[in-house]
mmCIF file of C-alpha atoms in Angstrom:
data_model
loop_
_atom_site.group_PDB
_atom_site.id
_atom_site.type_symbol
_atom_site.label_atom_id
_atom_site.label_comp_id
_atom_site.label_asym_id
_atom_site.label_seq_id
_atom_site.Cartn_x
_atom_site.Cartn_y
_atom_site.Cartn_z
ATOM 1 C CA UNK A 1 19.469 32.733 -15.846
ATOM 2 C CA UNK A 2 17.889 35.637 -18.044
ATOM 3 C CA UNK A 3 13.598 35.495 -17.325
ATOM 4 C CA UNK A 4 13.298 34.153 -20.550
ATOM 5 C CA UNK A 5 16.184 31.014 -20.416
ATOM 6 C CA UNK A 6 14.385 30.374 -16.753
ATOM 7 C CA UNK A 7 11.152 30.089 -18.707
ATOM 8 C CA UNK A 8 12.324 27.263 -20.837
ATOM 9 C CA UNK A 9 14.133 25.437 -17.751
ATOM 10 C CA UNK A 10 10.969 25.205 -16.449
ATOM 11 C CA UNK A 11 9.136 24.411 -19.649
ATOM 12 C CA UNK A 12 12.072 21.419 -19.799
ATOM 13 C CA UNK A 13 11.689 20.401 -16.593
ATOM 14 C CA UNK A 14 7.585 20.443 -17.820
ATOM 15 C CA UNK A 15 8.122 18.230 -20.259
ATOM 16 C CA UNK A 16 10.595 15.849 -19.002
ATOM 17 C CA UNK A 17 8.206 15.278 -15.649
ATOM 18 C CA UNK A 18 4.598 15.144 -18.025
ATOM 19 C CA UNK A 19 6.256 12.402 -19.792
ATOM 20 C CA UNK A 20 7.020 10.267 -17.441
ATOM 21 C CA UNK A 21 3.796 9.880 -15.500
ATOM 22 C CA UNK A 22 2.137 7.722 -17.723
ATOM 23 C CA UNK A 23 5.077 5.446 -18.456
ATOM 24 C CA UNK A 24 5.503 5.240 -14.260
ATOM 25 C CA UNK A 25 2.046 4.026 -14.641
ATOM 26 C CA UNK A 26 3.062 1.686 -17.229
ATOM 27 C CA UNK A 27 4.787 0.360 -14.668
ATOM 28 C CA UNK A 28 2.737 0.040 -11.827
ATOM 29 C CA UNK A 29 1.165 -3.418 -11.951
ATOM 30 C CA UNK A 30 4.251 -4.870 -12.024
ATOM 31 C CA UNK A 31 6.553 -3.129 -9.507
ATOM 32 C CA UNK A 32 4.523 -2.102 -6.252
ATOM 33 C CA UNK A 33 4.100 1.622 -5.164
ATOM 34 C CA UNK A 34 7.009 2.148 -3.169
ATOM 35 C CA UNK A 35 9.140 0.199 -5.160
ATOM 36 C CA UNK A 36 8.479 2.378 -8.385
ATOM 37 C CA UNK A 37 9.157 5.495 -6.158
ATOM 38 C CA UNK A 38 12.419 4.147 -4.494
ATOM 39 C CA UNK A 39 13.828 3.483 -8.309
ATOM 40 C CA UNK A 40 12.386 6.490 -9.708
ATOM 41 C CA UNK A 41 14.788 8.218 -7.323
ATOM 42 C CA UNK A 42 17.025 6.333 -7.372
ATOM 43 C CA UNK A 43 17.981 6.365 -11.211
ATOM 44 C CA UNK A 44 17.863 10.093 -10.126
ATOM 45 C CA UNK A 45 20.402 10.332 -7.546
ATOM 46 C CA UNK A 46 23.509 8.123 -9.290
ATOM 47 C CA UNK A 47 22.669 9.667 -11.930
ATOM 48 C CA UNK A 48 22.765 13.149 -11.705
ATOM 49 C CA UNK A 49 26.039 12.299 -8.708
ATOM 50 C CA UNK A 50 27.131 10.242 -11.994
ATOM 51 C CA UNK A 51 27.448 13.823 -13.691
ATOM 52 C CA UNK A 52 28.297 15.401 -10.526
ATOM 53 C CA UNK A 53 31.512 13.625 -10.427
ATOM 54 C CA UNK A 54 32.663 13.673 -14.021
ATOM 55 C CA UNK A 55 32.116 17.623 -13.840
ATOM 56 C CA UNK A 56 33.847 18.266 -10.945
ATOM 57 C CA UNK A 57 36.949 15.534 -11.803
ATOM 58 C CA UNK A 58 35.938 13.845 -7.857
ATOM 59 C CA UNK A 59 33.975 14.946 -5.362
ATOM 60 C CA UNK A 60 33.401 18.384 -4.126
ATOM 61 C CA UNK A 61 31.880 19.040 -1.179
ATOM 62 C CA UNK A 62 28.630 21.135 -1.591
ATOM 63 C CA UNK A 63 28.917 25.049 -1.323
ATOM 64 C CA UNK A 64 24.995 24.796 0.491
ATOM 65 C CA UNK A 65 25.786 27.402 3.323
ATOM 66 C CA UNK A 66 24.771 25.541 7.076
ATOM 67 C CA UNK A 67 21.391 27.715 7.570
ATOM 68 C CA UNK A 68 20.251 26.455 4.125
ATOM 69 C CA UNK A 69 20.372 22.315 5.311
ATOM 70 C CA UNK A 70 17.538 22.010 6.997
ATOM 71 C CA UNK A 71 15.698 23.873 3.977
ATOM 72 C CA UNK A 72 16.956 20.974 1.119
ATOM 73 C CA UNK A 73 15.863 18.779 4.001
ATOM 74 C CA UNK A 74 12.588 19.107 4.435
ATOM 75 C CA UNK A 75 12.013 19.520 0.905
ATOM 76 C CA UNK A 76 13.624 16.232 0.577
ATOM 77 C CA UNK A 77 11.695 14.734 2.881
ATOM 78 C CA UNK A 78 8.476 16.162 1.617
ATOM 79 C CA UNK A 79 8.959 15.633 -2.095
ATOM 80 C CA UNK A 80 11.495 13.258 -2.256
ATOM 81 C CA UNK A 81 9.633 10.692 -0.020
ATOM 82 C CA UNK A 82 6.442 11.475 0.484
ATOM 83 C CA UNK A 83 5.299 12.864 -2.590
ATOM 84 C CA UNK A 84 5.775 10.032 -5.289
ATOM 85 C CA UNK A 85 4.964 7.479 -2.779
ATOM 86 C CA UNK A 86 1.488 9.134 -2.886
ATOM 87 C CA UNK A 87 1.526 9.397 -6.726
ATOM 88 C CA UNK A 88 1.908 5.763 -7.203
ATOM 89 C CA UNK A 89 -0.947 4.913 -5.154
ATOM 90 C CA UNK A 90 -2.615 7.033 -6.659
ATOM 91 C CA UNK A 91 -1.578 5.477 -9.981
ATOM 92 C CA UNK A 92 -3.004 2.337 -8.766
ATOM 93 C CA UNK A 93 -6.928 3.877 -8.688
ATOM 94 C CA UNK A 94 -7.268 6.433 -11.694
ATOM 95 C CA UNK A 95 -5.908 6.625 -15.174
ATOM 96 C CA UNK A 96 -2.762 7.988 -16.545
ATOM 97 C CA UNK A 97 -4.314 10.329 -18.268
ATOM 98 C CA UNK A 98 -6.943 11.681 -15.596
ATOM 99 C CA UNK A 99 -3.614 11.377 -12.913
ATOM 100 C CA UNK A 100 -1.500 13.615 -15.214
ATOM 101 C CA UNK A 101 -4.190 16.630 -15.432
ATOM 102 C CA UNK A 102 -4.952 16.182 -11.479
ATOM 103 C CA UNK A 103 -0.893 17.032 -10.960
ATOM 104 C CA UNK A 104 -2.187 20.747 -11.991
ATOM 105 C CA UNK A 105 -2.658 21.005 -8.432
ATOM 106 C CA UNK A 106 1.006 21.513 -7.613
ATOM 107 C CA UNK A 107 1.251 24.900 -9.216
ATOM 108 C CA UNK A 108 -2.673 26.046 -7.020
ATOM 109 C CA UNK A 109 -0.492 24.399 -3.584
ATOM 110 C CA UNK A 110 2.419 26.113 -4.850
ATOM 111 C CA UNK A 111 1.602 29.111 -5.457
ATOM 112 C CA UNK A 112 -1.219 28.992 -2.341
ATOM 113 C CA UNK A 113 1.746 27.983 0.170
ATOM 114 C CA UNK A 114 4.326 31.039 -1.594
ATOM 115 C CA UNK A 115 1.649 33.711 -0.804
ATOM 116 C CA UNK A 116 0.368 32.887 2.294
ATOM 117 C CA UNK A 117 3.247 31.243 3.928
ATOM 118 C CA UNK A 118 6.224 32.583 2.082
ATOM 119 C CA UNK A 119 4.362 35.985 1.390
ATOM 120 C CA UNK A 120 5.457 36.274 -2.427
ATOM 121 C CA UNK A 121 3.893 38.505 -4.365
ATOM 122 C CA UNK A 122 0.809 37.395 -6.230
ATOM 123 C CA UNK A 123 -1.507 39.487 -8.649
ATOM 124 C CA UNK A 124 -5.059 39.151 -10.169
ATOM 125 C CA UNK A 125 -3.908 37.460 -13.259
ATOM 126 C CA UNK A 126 -1.964 34.470 -11.102
ATOM 127 C CA UNK A 127 -5.243 34.443 -9.082
ATOM 128 C CA UNK A 128 -8.261 33.926 -11.795
ATOM 129 C CA UNK A 129 -5.721 31.584 -13.500
ATOM 130 C CA UNK A 130 -5.138 29.585 -10.385
ATOM 131 C CA UNK A 131 -9.265 29.565 -10.222
ATOM 132 C CA UNK A 132 -9.411 27.906 -13.206
ATOM 133 C CA UNK A 133 -6.898 25.276 -13.021
ATOM 134 C CA UNK A 134 -8.031 23.996 -9.328
ATOM 135 C CA UNK A 135 -12.086 24.154 -11.109
ATOM 136 C CA UNK A 136 -10.270 21.169 -13.506
ATOM 137 C CA UNK A 137 -9.089 19.838 -11.107
ATOM 138 C CA UNK A 138 -12.103 19.446 -8.918
ATOM 139 C CA UNK A 139 -13.988 17.845 -11.514
ATOM 140 C CA UNK A 140 -11.717 15.292 -12.081
ATOM 141 C CA UNK A 141 -11.450 14.585 -8.404
ATOM 142 C CA UNK A 142 -15.426 14.119 -8.543
ATOM 143 C CA UNK A 143 -16.389 10.576 -7.831
ATOM 144 C CA UNK A 144 -16.845 8.172 -11.255
ATOM 145 C CA UNK A 145 -17.872 4.684 -11.358
ATOM 146 C CA UNK A 146 -18.447 3.787 -14.660
ATOM 147 C CA UNK A 147 -16.494 0.509 -15.165
ATOM 148 C CA UNK A 148 -14.331 1.950 -17.663
ATOM 149 C CA UNK A 149 -11.447 2.110 -15.362
ATOM 150 C CA UNK A 150 -11.804 6.103 -14.168
ATOM 151 C CA UNK A 151 -10.825 8.066 -11.842
ATOM 152 C CA UNK A 152 -12.369 6.691 -7.734
ATOM 153 C CA UNK A 153 -12.281 9.429 -4.605
ATOM 154 C CA UNK A 154 -8.783 7.645 -3.189
ATOM 155 C CA UNK A 155 -6.655 7.752 -5.942
ATOM 156 C CA UNK A 156 -7.718 11.411 -6.587
ATOM 157 C CA UNK A 157 -7.002 12.058 -3.183
ATOM 158 C CA UNK A 158 -3.219 10.870 -3.299
ATOM 159 C CA UNK A 159 -2.685 12.390 -6.449
ATOM 160 C CA UNK A 160 -3.532 15.949 -4.883
ATOM 161 C CA UNK A 161 -1.572 14.623 -1.129
ATOM 162 C CA UNK A 162 1.299 13.972 -3.183
ATOM 163 C CA UNK A 163 0.767 17.852 -4.979
ATOM 164 C CA UNK A 164 0.627 19.007 -1.933
ATOM 165 C CA UNK A 165 4.402 17.529 -0.356
ATOM 166 C CA UNK A 166 6.041 18.681 -3.686
ATOM 167 C CA UNK A 167 4.841 21.856 -3.323
ATOM 168 C CA UNK A 168 5.775 22.147 0.205
ATOM 169 C CA UNK A 169 9.289 20.608 -1.373
ATOM 170 C CA UNK A 170 9.127 23.242 -3.919
ATOM 171 C CA UNK A 171 9.295 26.502 -1.396
ATOM 172 C CA UNK A 172 11.534 25.123 0.148
ATOM 173 C CA UNK A 173 13.677 24.577 -2.577
ATOM 174 C CA UNK A 174 13.347 27.892 -3.624
ATOM 175 C CA UNK A 175 15.350 28.515 -0.438
ATOM 176 C CA UNK A 176 18.118 27.094 -2.015
ATOM 177 C CA UNK A 177 17.878 27.553 -5.025
ATOM 178 C CA UNK A 178 20.964 29.423 -5.783
ATOM 179 C CA UNK A 179 23.255 26.763 -4.911
ATOM 180 C CA UNK A 180 24.384 23.697 -6.659
ATOM 181 C CA UNK A 181 21.008 22.119 -8.572
ATOM 182 C CA UNK A 182 22.798 19.237 -9.823
ATOM 183 C CA UNK A 183 23.819 18.382 -6.300
ATOM 184 C CA UNK A 184 20.424 19.285 -4.873
ATOM 185 C CA UNK A 185 18.685 17.395 -7.016
ATOM 186 C CA UNK A 186 21.280 14.518 -6.667
ATOM 187 C CA UNK A 187 21.326 14.423 -3.183
ATOM 188 C CA UNK A 188 17.245 14.544 -2.687
ATOM 189 C CA UNK A 189 17.440 11.730 -5.174
ATOM 190 C CA UNK A 190 19.875 9.763 -3.551
ATOM 191 C CA UNK A 191 18.382 10.283 0.303
ATOM 192 C CA UNK A 192 14.820 9.488 -1.777
ATOM 193 C CA UNK A 193 15.392 6.198 -3.722
ATOM 194 C CA UNK A 194 17.358 4.657 -0.439
ATOM 195 C CA UNK A 195 14.566 5.428 1.729
ATOM 196 C CA UNK A 196 11.701 4.117 0.212
ATOM 197 C CA UNK A 197 13.890 1.355 -1.280
ATOM 198 C CA UNK A 198 14.490 0.290 2.032
ATOM 199 C CA UNK A 199 10.659 0.822 3.044
ATOM 200 C CA UNK A 200 9.604 -1.890 -0.159
ATOM 201 C CA UNK A 201 11.519 -4.341 0.553
ATOM 202 C CA UNK A 202 10.831 -4.263 4.991
ATOM 203 C CA UNK A 203 7.593 -4.429 3.647
ATOM 204 C CA UNK A 204 7.916 -7.525 1.628
ATOM 205 C CA UNK A 205 8.338 -6.713 -2.022
ATOM 206 C CA UNK A 206 10.797 -7.861 -4.473
ATOM 207 C CA UNK A 207 13.118 -6.008 -6.911
ATOM 208 C CA UNK A 208 11.366 -6.807 -10.121
ATOM 209 C CA UNK A 209 13.628 -8.003 -12.869
ATOM 210 C CA UNK A 210 16.588 -6.071 -13.866
ATOM 211 C CA UNK A 211 15.711 -4.652 -17.105
ATOM 212 C CA UNK A 212 12.607 -3.045 -15.378
ATOM 213 C CA UNK A 213 14.639 -2.294 -12.578
ATOM 214 C CA UNK A 214 16.146 -0.964 -15.667
ATOM 215 C CA UNK A 215 13.579 1.413 -17.078
ATOM 216 C CA UNK A 216 12.534 2.457 -14.010
ATOM 217 C CA UNK A 217 15.782 4.087 -12.998
ATOM 218 C CA UNK A 218 15.914 5.531 -16.424
ATOM 219 C CA UNK A 219 12.539 7.687 -16.644
ATOM 220 C CA UNK A 220 13.426 8.896 -12.637
ATOM 221 C CA UNK A 221 16.747 10.704 -13.914
ATOM 222 C CA UNK A 222 14.922 12.098 -16.694
ATOM 223 C CA UNK A 223 11.682 12.603 -15.237
ATOM 224 C CA UNK A 224 13.050 12.653 -12.146
ATOM 225 C CA UNK A 225 16.186 13.962 -11.693
ATOM 226 C CA UNK A 226 17.031 15.896 -14.786
ATOM 227 C CA UNK A 227 13.410 17.859 -14.774
ATOM 228 C CA UNK A 228 14.266 18.372 -10.933
ATOM 229 C CA UNK A 229 17.752 20.837 -11.945
ATOM 230 C CA UNK A 230 15.092 22.371 -14.507
ATOM 231 C CA UNK A 231 13.268 23.035 -11.966
ATOM 232 C CA UNK A 232 15.273 24.526 -9.268
ATOM 233 C CA UNK A 233 17.082 27.082 -12.530
ATOM 234 C CA UNK A 234 13.540 27.926 -12.777
ATOM 235 C CA UNK A 235 12.746 28.618 -9.179
ATOM 236 C CA UNK A 236 15.866 31.090 -8.557
ATOM 237 C CA UNK A 237 14.987 32.907 -11.856
ATOM 238 C CA UNK A 238 10.870 33.200 -11.418
ATOM 239 C CA UNK A 239 9.780 32.180 -7.702
ATOM 240 C CA UNK A 240 7.547 29.603 -6.652
ATOM 241 C CA UNK A 241 4.463 30.649 -7.625
ATOM 242 C CA UNK A 242 5.390 31.284 -11.086
ATOM 243 C CA UNK A 243 8.178 28.178 -11.757
ATOM 244 C CA UNK A 244 4.957 26.443 -10.689
ATOM 245 C CA UNK A 245 2.446 27.917 -13.026
ATOM 246 C CA UNK A 246 5.157 27.433 -16.037
ATOM 247 C CA UNK A 247 5.766 23.562 -14.860
ATOM 248 C CA UNK A 248 1.761 23.228 -14.571
ATOM 249 C CA UNK A 249 2.220 22.156 -18.079
ATOM 250 C CA UNK A 250 3.685 18.746 -17.675
ATOM 251 C CA UNK A 251 0.402 17.563 -16.994
ATOM 252 C CA UNK A 252 -0.738 18.409 -20.183
ATOM 253 C CA UNK A 253 1.926 16.441 -21.947
ATOM 254 C CA UNK A 254 1.219 13.776 -19.527
ATOM 255 C CA UNK A 255 -2.217 13.708 -20.520
ATOM 256 C CA UNK A 256 -1.132 13.982 -24.492
ATOM 257 C CA UNK A 257 0.566 10.352 -24.075
ATOM 258 C CA UNK A 258 -1.037 8.278 -21.894
ATOM 259 C CA UNK A 259 -4.264 9.096 -24.827
ATOM 260 C CA UNK A 260 -2.029 8.717 -28.334
ATOM 261 C CA UNK A 261 0.522 6.398 -27.412
ATOM 262 C CA UNK A 262 -1.501 4.342 -24.709
ATOM 263 C CA UNK A 263 -4.784 4.795 -25.858
ATOM 264 C CA UNK A 264 -6.010 5.393 -22.933
ATOM 265 C CA UNK A 265 -10.153 6.354 -22.765
ATOM 266 C CA UNK A 266 -11.636 9.749 -21.787
ATOM 267 C CA UNK A 267 -14.786 11.642 -20.840
ATOM 268 C CA UNK A 268 -16.350 14.850 -21.374
ATOM 269 C CA UNK A 269 -15.222 15.896 -18.232
ATOM 270 C CA UNK A 270 -12.495 14.880 -19.021
ATOM 271 C CA UNK A 271 -11.921 17.096 -21.637
ATOM 272 C CA UNK A 272 -13.906 20.004 -19.681
ATOM 273 C CA UNK A 273 -11.615 19.569 -16.547
ATOM 274 C CA UNK A 274 -8.774 19.898 -19.794
ATOM 275 C CA UNK A 275 -9.787 23.542 -21.147
ATOM 276 C CA UNK A 276 -10.624 25.343 -17.573
ATOM 277 C CA UNK A 277 -6.399 24.567 -16.405
ATOM 278 C CA UNK A 278 -5.324 25.792 -20.486
ATOM 279 C CA UNK A 279 -7.332 28.921 -19.352
ATOM 280 C CA UNK A 280 -5.240 28.791 -15.865
ATOM 281 C CA UNK A 281 -1.881 27.981 -17.391
ATOM 282 C CA UNK A 282 -2.816 30.756 -20.338
ATOM 283 C CA UNK A 283 -2.867 33.635 -17.603
ATOM 284 C CA UNK A 284 0.097 32.796 -16.220
ATOM 285 C CA UNK A 285 2.158 32.238 -18.776
ATOM 286 C CA UNK A 286 0.533 35.783 -20.189
ATOM 287 C CA UNK A 287 1.574 37.634 -16.912
ATOM 288 C CA UNK A 288 3.719 40.730 -16.881
ATOM 289 C CA UNK A 289 4.592 42.257 -13.834
ATOM 290 C CA UNK A 290 6.863 45.698 -13.627
ATOM 291 C CA UNK A 291 7.028 48.429 -10.936
ATOM 292 C CA UNK A 292 9.776 50.700 -9.250
ATOM 293 C CA UNK A 293 11.300 48.713 -6.750
ATOM 294 C CA UNK A 294 14.000 48.526 -4.149
ATOM 295 C CA UNK A 295 17.150 46.285 -3.846
ATOM 296 C CA UNK A 296 17.570 45.984 -0.330
ATOM 297 C CA UNK A 297 21.196 45.005 0.368
ATOM 298 C CA UNK A 298 22.362 41.252 0.537
ATOM 299 C CA UNK A 299 25.187 38.724 0.199
ATOM 300 C CA UNK A 300 25.601 35.611 -1.105
ATOM 301 C CA UNK A 301 26.991 33.342 -4.053
ATOM 302 C CA UNK A 302 25.424 31.572 -7.612
ATOM 303 C CA UNK A 303 26.393 31.703 -11.130
ATOM 304 C CA UNK A 304 25.702 35.087 -12.762
ATOM 305 C CA UNK A 305 26.197 37.603 -15.802
ATOM 306 C CA UNK A 306 27.279 41.412 -14.258
ATOM 307 C CA UNK A 307 23.685 42.689 -15.465
ATOM 308 C CA UNK A 308 21.722 45.583 -14.210
ATOM 309 C CA UNK A 309 22.080 43.510 -10.561
ATOM 310 C CA UNK A 310 25.574 42.689 -10.524
ATOM 311 C CA UNK A 311 28.058 45.569 -11.270
ATOM 312 C CA UNK A 312 30.318 44.754 -8.424
ATOM 313 C CA UNK A 313 34.234 44.807 -8.758
ATOM 314 C CA UNK A 314 35.749 41.438 -8.259
ATOM 315 C CA UNK A 315 39.294 41.141 -5.074
ATOM 316 C CA UNK A 316 39.653 38.027 -7.214
ATOM 317 C CA UNK A 317 41.929 37.685 -10.406
ATOM 318 C CA UNK A 318 38.677 37.167 -13.071
ATOM 319 C CA UNK A 319 39.731 36.345 -16.801
ATOM 320 C CA UNK A 320 36.301 37.712 -17.574
ATOM 321 C CA UNK A 321 34.231 35.168 -18.583
ATOM 322 C CA UNK A 322 30.901 34.252 -17.883
ATOM 323 C CA UNK A 323 28.336 33.472 -15.960
ATOM 324 C CA UNK A 324 30.652 32.729 -13.316
ATOM 325 C CA UNK A 325 30.087 32.393 -9.744
ATOM 326 C CA UNK A 326 32.033 33.581 -6.245
ATOM 327 C CA UNK A 327 30.238 35.134 -3.137
ATOM 328 C CA UNK A 328 29.319 38.388 -3.598
ATOM 329 C CA UNK A 329 27.373 41.675 -2.120
ATOM 330 C CA UNK A 330 24.349 42.989 -3.665
ATOM 331 C CA UNK A 331 24.621 47.207 -2.318
ATOM 332 C CA UNK A 332 20.576 49.693 -2.463
ATOM 333 C CA UNK A 333 19.404 49.949 -5.864
ATOM 334 C CA UNK A 334 15.640 51.555 -7.034
ATOM 335 C CA UNK A 335 14.983 51.378 -10.034
ATOM 336 C CA UNK A 336 11.404 49.635 -12.584
ATOM 337 C CA UNK A 337 11.455 46.806 -14.437
ATOM 338 C CA UNK A 338 9.718 43.705 -15.991
ATOM 339 C CA UNK A 339 11.089 40.797 -13.124
ATOM 340 C CA UNK A 340 9.994 37.698 -11.321
ATOM 341 C CA UNK A 341 10.269 37.110 -7.552
ATOM 342 C CA UNK A 342 13.452 35.644 -8.089
ATOM 343 C CA UNK A 343 16.196 35.209 -5.356
ATOM 344 C CA UNK A 344 17.057 38.846 -5.921
ATOM 345 C CA UNK A 345 12.742 40.399 -6.226
ATOM 346 C CA UNK A 346 11.698 39.482 -3.064
ATOM 347 C CA UNK A 347 10.557 42.162 -2.163
ATOM 348 C CA UNK A 348 7.598 43.653 -0.712
ATOM 349 C CA UNK A 349 4.773 45.239 -2.581
#
């Protein structure tokens, strides 16, 4: 994907996920948090695997290399099991609008892990933007007890815990982002859905009425399934920190829906936090990164077009259709152009 299409994928993922938060909040009172998390992800997994079976005209073995499976399993455990569970718990102790803005912490934690643990490049503009988002998050996390249904510290901490789980998930998923995005997202949905559903039933929860089940699974397919497919594509083209930065527009979408459609109350603190987070997101969206860099030799497989990074020949008959996918090798290359830390730009600075 090009940089522009990767950005559009990240923003579309943010739109779908942001819209899902207030709808999930509406179901929290009727369905236990663990059960709801299971239904959301189960809808995602069943829906995406159905799409994959139709697309491939039957079951097709995944193209995931053996060394990438631990990354995928770690992403499923952190982002597919623990993350949604903590979010559903947080939604029982906070408003949907506040929870939506608190989800901006996912971008911050994703970037911190990307920079500190996975050594992804960061510049002053991105760091400054993260500082504004953190300031807004701290304002929302400050204890508020005014009897108007505002967030509790427990609710805020649970949402931040979910953000940390998804930050780990984002960085691990980046390791496998060159593989089939539908397989990655669908498998995460199935495993996470079955795990959370089984845990909820073991703890004594019961399935809600079928209309509520269908509603939860539909929200999960859009907000957790299709959204994740798009986010994996964004990770492939932007890297963890920047994809997370674009995705951080999701909470504003969720907060706007909660305020306009659900009539939730707001406060001066809420609007100040929104302004700080908005500045941070704007700094991320207007970043430009360009310098001379060297591409080391590497071999992998993913969908691509024959751009400046894909000038290889083919050892098989090719009909000229692009994009296409096949194993290919990159030779050493030195050049300069605007870029993101995508699967081809993981160099040091």
